[in-house]
Short mmCIF file of C-alpha atoms in Angstrom, two decimals:
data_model
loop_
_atom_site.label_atom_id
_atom_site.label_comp_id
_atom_site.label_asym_id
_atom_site.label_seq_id
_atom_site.Cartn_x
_atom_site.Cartn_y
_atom_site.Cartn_z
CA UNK A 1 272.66 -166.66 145.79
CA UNK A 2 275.03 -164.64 144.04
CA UNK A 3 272.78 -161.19 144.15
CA UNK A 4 274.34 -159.69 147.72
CA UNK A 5 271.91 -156.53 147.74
CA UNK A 6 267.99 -156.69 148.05
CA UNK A 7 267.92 -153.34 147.58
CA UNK A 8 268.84 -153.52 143.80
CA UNK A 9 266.40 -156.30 142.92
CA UNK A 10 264.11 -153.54 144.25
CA UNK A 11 265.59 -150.95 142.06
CA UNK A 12 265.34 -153.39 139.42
CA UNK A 13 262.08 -154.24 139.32
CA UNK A 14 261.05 -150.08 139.78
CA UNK A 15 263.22 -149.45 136.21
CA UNK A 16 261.55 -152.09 134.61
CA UNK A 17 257.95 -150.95 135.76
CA UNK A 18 258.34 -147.81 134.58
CA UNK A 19 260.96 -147.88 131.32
CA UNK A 20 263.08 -144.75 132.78
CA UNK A 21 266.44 -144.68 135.39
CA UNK A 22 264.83 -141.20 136.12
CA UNK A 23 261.46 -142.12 137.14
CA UNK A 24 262.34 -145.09 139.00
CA UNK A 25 264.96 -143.23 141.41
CA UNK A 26 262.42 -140.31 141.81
CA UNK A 27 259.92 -142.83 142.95
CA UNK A 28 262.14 -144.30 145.18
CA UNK A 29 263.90 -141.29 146.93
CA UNK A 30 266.92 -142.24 145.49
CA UNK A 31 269.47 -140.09 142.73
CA UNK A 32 270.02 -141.74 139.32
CA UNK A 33 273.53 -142.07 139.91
CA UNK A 34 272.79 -144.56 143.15
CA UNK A 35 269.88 -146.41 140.66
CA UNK A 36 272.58 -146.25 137.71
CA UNK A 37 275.49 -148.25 140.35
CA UNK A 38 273.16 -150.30 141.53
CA UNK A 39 271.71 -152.29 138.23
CA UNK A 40 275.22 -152.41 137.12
CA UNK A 41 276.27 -153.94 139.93
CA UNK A 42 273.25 -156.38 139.47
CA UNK A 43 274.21 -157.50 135.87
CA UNK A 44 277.81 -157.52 136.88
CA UNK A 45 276.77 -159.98 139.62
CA UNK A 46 274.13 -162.01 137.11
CA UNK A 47 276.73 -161.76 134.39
CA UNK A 48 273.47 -161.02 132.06
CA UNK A 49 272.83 -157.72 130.24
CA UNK A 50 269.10 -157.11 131.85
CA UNK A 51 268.16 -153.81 129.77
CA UNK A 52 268.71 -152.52 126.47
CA UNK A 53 268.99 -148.88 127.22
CA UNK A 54 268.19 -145.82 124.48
CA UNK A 55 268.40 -142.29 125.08
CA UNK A 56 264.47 -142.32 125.90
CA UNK A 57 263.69 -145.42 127.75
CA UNK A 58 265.20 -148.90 129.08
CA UNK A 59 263.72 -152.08 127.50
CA UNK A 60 263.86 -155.66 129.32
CA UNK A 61 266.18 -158.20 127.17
CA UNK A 62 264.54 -161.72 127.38
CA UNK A 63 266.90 -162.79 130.60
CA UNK A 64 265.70 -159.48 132.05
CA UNK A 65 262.29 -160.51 131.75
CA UNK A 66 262.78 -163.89 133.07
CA UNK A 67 264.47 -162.10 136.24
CA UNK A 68 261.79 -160.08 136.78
CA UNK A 69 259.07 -162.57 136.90
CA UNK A 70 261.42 -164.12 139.57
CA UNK A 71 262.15 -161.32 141.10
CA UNK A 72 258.57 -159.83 141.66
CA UNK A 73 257.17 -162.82 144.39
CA UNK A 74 260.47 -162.85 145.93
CA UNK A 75 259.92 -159.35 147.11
CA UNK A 76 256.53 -159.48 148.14
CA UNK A 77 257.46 -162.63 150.04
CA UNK A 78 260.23 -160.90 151.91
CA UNK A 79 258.11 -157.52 152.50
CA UNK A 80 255.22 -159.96 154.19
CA UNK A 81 257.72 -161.61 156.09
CA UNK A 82 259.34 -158.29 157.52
CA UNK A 83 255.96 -157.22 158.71
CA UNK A 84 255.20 -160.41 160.46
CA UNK A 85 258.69 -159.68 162.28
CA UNK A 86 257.85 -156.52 162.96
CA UNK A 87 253.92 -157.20 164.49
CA UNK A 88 255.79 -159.73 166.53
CA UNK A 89 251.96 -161.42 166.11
CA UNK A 90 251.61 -161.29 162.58
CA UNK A 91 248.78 -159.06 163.10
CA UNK A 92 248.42 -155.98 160.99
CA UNK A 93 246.20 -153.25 161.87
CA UNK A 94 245.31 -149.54 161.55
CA UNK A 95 243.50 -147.30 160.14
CA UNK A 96 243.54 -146.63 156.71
CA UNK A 97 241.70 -143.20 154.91
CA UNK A 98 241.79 -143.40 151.06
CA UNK A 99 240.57 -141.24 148.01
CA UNK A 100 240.18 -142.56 144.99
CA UNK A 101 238.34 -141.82 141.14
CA UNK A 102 234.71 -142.59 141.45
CA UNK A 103 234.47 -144.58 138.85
CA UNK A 104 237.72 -146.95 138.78
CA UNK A 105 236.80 -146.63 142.82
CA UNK A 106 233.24 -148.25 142.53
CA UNK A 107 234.07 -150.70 139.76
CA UNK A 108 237.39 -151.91 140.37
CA UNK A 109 238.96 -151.14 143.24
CA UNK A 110 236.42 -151.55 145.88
CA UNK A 111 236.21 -155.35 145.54
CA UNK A 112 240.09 -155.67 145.51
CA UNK A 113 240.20 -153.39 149.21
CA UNK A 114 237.19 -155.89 150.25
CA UNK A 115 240.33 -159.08 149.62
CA UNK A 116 243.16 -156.63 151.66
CA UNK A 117 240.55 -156.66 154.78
CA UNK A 118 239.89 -160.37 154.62
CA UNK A 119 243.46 -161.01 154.74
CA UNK A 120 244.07 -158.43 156.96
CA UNK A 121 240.90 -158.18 159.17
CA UNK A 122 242.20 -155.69 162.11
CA UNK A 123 242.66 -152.89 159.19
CA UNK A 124 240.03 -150.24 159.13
CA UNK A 125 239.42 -148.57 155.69
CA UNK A 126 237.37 -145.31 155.46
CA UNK A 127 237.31 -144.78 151.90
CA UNK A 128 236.36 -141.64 149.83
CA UNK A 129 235.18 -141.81 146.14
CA UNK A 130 235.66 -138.37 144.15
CA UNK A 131 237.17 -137.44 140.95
CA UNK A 132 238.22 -134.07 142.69
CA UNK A 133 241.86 -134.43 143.77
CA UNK A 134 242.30 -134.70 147.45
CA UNK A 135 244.53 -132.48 149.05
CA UNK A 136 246.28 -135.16 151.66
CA UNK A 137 248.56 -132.29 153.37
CA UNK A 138 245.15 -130.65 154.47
CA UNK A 139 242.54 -133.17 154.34
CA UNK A 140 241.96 -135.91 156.44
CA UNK A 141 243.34 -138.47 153.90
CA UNK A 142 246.32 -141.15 154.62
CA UNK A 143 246.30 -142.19 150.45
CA UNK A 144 245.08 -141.32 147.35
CA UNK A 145 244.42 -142.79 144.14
CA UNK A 146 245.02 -140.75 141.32
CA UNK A 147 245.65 -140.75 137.67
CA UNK A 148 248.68 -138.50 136.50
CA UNK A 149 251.45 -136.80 137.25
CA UNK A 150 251.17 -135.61 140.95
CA UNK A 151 251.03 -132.09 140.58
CA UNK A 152 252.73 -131.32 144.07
CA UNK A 153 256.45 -132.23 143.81
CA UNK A 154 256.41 -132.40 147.66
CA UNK A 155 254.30 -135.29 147.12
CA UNK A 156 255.54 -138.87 147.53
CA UNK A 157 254.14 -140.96 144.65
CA UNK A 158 254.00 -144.44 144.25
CA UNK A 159 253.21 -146.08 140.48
CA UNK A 160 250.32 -148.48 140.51
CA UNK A 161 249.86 -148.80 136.67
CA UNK A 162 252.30 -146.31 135.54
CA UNK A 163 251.78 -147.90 131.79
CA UNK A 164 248.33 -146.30 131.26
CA UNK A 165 246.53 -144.34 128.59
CA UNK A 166 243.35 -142.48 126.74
CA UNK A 167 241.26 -144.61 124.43
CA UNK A 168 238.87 -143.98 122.66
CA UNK A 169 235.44 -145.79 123.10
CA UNK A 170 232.14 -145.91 122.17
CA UNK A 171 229.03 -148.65 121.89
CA UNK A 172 228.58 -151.50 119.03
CA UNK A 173 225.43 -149.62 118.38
CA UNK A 174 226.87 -146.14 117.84
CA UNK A 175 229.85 -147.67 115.78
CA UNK A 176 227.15 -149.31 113.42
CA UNK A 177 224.83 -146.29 112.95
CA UNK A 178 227.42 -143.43 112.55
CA UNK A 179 230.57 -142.78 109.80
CA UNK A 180 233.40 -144.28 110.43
CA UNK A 181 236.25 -143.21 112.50
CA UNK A 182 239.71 -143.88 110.76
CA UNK A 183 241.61 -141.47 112.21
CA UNK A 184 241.65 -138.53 115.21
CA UNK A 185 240.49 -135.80 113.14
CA UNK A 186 237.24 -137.85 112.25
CA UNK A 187 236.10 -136.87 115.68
CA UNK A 188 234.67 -133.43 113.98
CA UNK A 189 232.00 -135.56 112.85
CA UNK A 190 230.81 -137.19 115.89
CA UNK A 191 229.32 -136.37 119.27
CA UNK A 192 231.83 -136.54 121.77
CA UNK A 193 231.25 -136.71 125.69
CA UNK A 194 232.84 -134.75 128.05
CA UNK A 195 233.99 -135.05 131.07
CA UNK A 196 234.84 -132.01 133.07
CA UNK A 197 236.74 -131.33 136.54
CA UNK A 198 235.95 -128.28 138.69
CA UNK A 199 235.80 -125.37 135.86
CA UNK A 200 237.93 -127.30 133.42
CA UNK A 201 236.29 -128.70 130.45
CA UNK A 202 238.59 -131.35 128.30
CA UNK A 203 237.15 -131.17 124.91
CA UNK A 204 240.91 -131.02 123.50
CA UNK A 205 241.93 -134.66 122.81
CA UNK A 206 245.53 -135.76 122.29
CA UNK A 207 246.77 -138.80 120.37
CA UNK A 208 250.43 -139.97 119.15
CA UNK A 209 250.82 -142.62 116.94
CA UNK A 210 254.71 -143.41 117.00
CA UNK A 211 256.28 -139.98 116.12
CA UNK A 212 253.41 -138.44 114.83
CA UNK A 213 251.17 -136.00 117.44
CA UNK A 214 247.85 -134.64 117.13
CA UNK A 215 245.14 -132.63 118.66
CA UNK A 216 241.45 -132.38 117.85
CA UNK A 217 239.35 -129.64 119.65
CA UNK A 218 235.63 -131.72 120.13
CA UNK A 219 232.36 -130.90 120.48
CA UNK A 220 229.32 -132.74 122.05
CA UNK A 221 225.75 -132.17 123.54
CA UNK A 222 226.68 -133.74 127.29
CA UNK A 223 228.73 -133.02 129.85
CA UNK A 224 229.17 -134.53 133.27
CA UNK A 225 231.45 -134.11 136.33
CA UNK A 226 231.42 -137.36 136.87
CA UNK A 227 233.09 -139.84 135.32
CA UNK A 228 231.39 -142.98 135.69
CA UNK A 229 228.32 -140.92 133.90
CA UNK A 230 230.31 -140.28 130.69
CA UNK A 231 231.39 -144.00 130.66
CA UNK A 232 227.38 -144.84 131.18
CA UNK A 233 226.17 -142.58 128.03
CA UNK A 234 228.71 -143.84 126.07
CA UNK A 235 227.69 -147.45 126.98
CA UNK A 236 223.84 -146.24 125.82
CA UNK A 237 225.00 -145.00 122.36
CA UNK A 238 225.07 -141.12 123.22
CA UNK A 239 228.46 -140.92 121.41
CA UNK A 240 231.96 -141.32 121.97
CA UNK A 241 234.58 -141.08 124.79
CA UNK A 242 237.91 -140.59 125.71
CA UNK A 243 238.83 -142.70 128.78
CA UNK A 244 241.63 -144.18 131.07
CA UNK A 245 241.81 -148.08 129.07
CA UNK A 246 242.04 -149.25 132.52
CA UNK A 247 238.69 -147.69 133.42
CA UNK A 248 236.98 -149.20 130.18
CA UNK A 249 238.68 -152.63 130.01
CA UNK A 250 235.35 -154.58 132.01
CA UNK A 251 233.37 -153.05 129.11
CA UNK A 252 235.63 -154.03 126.00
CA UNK A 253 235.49 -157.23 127.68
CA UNK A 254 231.81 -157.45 127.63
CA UNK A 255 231.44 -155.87 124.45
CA UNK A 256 229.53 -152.67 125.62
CA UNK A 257 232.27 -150.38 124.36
CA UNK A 258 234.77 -150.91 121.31
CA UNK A 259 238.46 -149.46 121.10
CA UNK A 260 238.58 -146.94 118.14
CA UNK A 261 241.75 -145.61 116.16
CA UNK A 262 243.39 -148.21 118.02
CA UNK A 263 246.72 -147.50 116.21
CA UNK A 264 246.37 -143.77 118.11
CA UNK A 265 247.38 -143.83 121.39
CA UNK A 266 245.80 -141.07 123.71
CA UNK A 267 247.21 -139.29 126.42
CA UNK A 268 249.24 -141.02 129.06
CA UNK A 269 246.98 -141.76 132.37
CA UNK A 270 249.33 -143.52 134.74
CA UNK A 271 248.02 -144.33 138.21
CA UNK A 272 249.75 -143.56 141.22
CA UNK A 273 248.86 -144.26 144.57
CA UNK A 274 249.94 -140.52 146.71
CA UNK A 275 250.95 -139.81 150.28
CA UNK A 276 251.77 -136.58 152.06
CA UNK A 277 255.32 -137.99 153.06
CA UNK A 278 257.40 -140.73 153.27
CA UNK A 279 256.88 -141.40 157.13
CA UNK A 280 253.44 -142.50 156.08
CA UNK A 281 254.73 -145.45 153.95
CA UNK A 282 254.41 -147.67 156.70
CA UNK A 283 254.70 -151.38 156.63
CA UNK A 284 251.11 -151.72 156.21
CA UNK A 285 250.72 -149.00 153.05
CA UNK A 286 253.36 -151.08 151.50
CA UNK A 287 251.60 -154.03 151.65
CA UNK A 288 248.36 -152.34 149.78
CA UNK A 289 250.94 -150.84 147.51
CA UNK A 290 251.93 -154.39 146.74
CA UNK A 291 248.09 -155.89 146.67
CA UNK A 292 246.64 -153.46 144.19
CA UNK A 293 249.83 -153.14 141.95
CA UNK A 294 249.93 -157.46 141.30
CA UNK A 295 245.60 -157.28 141.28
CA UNK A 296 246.32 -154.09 138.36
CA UNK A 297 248.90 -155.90 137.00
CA UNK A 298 246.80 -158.91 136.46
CA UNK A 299 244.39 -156.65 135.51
CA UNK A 300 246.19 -155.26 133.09
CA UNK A 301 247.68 -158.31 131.79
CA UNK A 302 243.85 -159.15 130.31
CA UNK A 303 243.79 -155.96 128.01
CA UNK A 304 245.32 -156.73 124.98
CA UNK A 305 242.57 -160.01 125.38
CA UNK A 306 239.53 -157.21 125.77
CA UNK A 307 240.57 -155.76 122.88
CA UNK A 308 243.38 -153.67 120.97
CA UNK A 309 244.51 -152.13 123.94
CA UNK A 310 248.58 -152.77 123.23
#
């Protein structure tokens, strides 16, 4: 094998997750310069060009996305194999406190948590469901779940889905019995559902298409703290709302919800999983890491079949 460093596959693979030197080396504890050396020193070894970098963002070429579907098993085959060394029985246990959204919680992630404890039965999970952003320096929390940037730079956060945004959604049934909505500023016309955290309301709803931005203050007759409630009324035909795709994709699936203005993107939602500090990335939360990111990316993978989700 001509690659002589694991440690820049894993760089690799971070930098094409997220599309950004930057983020990847921030995410990894690591300056840009050392994140910069090290891919170079990976294509120099490959001989293959495995980015196509712009000022804003680095883009897989074709051979870099043929690496990286190589690359990805490889790694999570090593990191299992380190922890059986490391158990000395291969058994891995502990116990493991996590917060997560209430919604994504209960209808997604639950069932993938219920697959980590079969495989790893000795684990104890004591798992808390809130939208309301745990404080894990003073609570009693090992992990949370938690869309957007973390906003505690002490934090150590770890990208789940860091390719996530706003859509907006509403039923077959509302779509049919109310004017169309061609574009953002439509939403005047319309009952809109809110969601609201703490004493924060978000009625002001932000959309890009390519260069273009725009915002579009809302209005509505329902609001809820939670936010599996404002997915539910807009499942009934209450009216529209502006949710994480990720959240919505079981219902574009099943046709309770359509995408619309799919050519507007909303706001970006990306998922990270969030720790206190880096001591607490043990063996074990790097092998949950590693479970929910391939289950999201598989996830994920279905979206643009749910609907127009790309």
């Amino acid at each position: 094998m001509k690659v002589k460093y694991i440690a820049d596959l894993e760089i690799f693979v971070r930098v094409a997750e997220l599309g950004s030197l930057t983020a990847a080396a921030n995410s990894m504890d690591l300056s840009p310069a050392v994140a910069s050396t090290s891919l170079k020193r990976l294509e120099a070894e490959l001989e293959k060009l495995l980015f196509v970098r712009t000022t804003r963002s680095m883009r897989l070429t074709s051979d870099g996305e043929r690496f990286l579907a190589r690359c990805r098993p490889l790694l999570a085959g090593l990191l299992e194999a380190e922890q059986e060394l490391v158990s000395g029985n291969s058994v891995i246990s502990g116990n493991l406190q996590i917060s997560m959204p209430s919604d994504l919680g209960r209808n997604v992630i639950l069932r993938w948590l219920d697959e980590f404890q079969v495989k790893y039965p000795a684990i104890h999970l004591k798992v808390q469901m809130s939208d309301r952003i745990a404080n894990v320096f003073k609570q009693s929390i090992d992990l949370a779940i938690r869309y957007g940037v973390p906003p505690d730079s002490n934090m150590v956060a770890l990208p789940l889905v860091p390719d996530n945004w706003r859509v907006l959604c509403a039923s077959p049934d509302y779509v049919m019995n109310h004017a169309p909505l061609l574009h953002p500023r439509d939403l005047i016309q319309h009952n809109c559902l809110f969601y609201m955290l703490g004493d924060t309301l978000y009625n002001h709803w932000r959309f890009a298409e390519g260069d273009r931005q725009f915002e579009v203050e809302v209005q509505g007759n329902r609001v809820a703290d939670d936010s599996d409630a404002v997915r539910r009324w807009a499942i009934d035909g209450h009216g529209i709302c502006y949710r994480s795709r990720i959240d919505v994709a079981q219902d574009i699936a099943a046709g309770r919800l359509q995408i619309l203005c799919p050519n507007w993107r909303g706001e970006p939602a990306p998922l990270y999983l969030l720790c206190a500090d880096r001591k607490q990335v043990s063996p074990t939360v790097r092998l949950l890491r590693e479970h929910l990111e391939t289950r999201f990316r598989e996830f994920s993978a279905g979206l643009s079949d749910a609907g127009s989700m790309a």
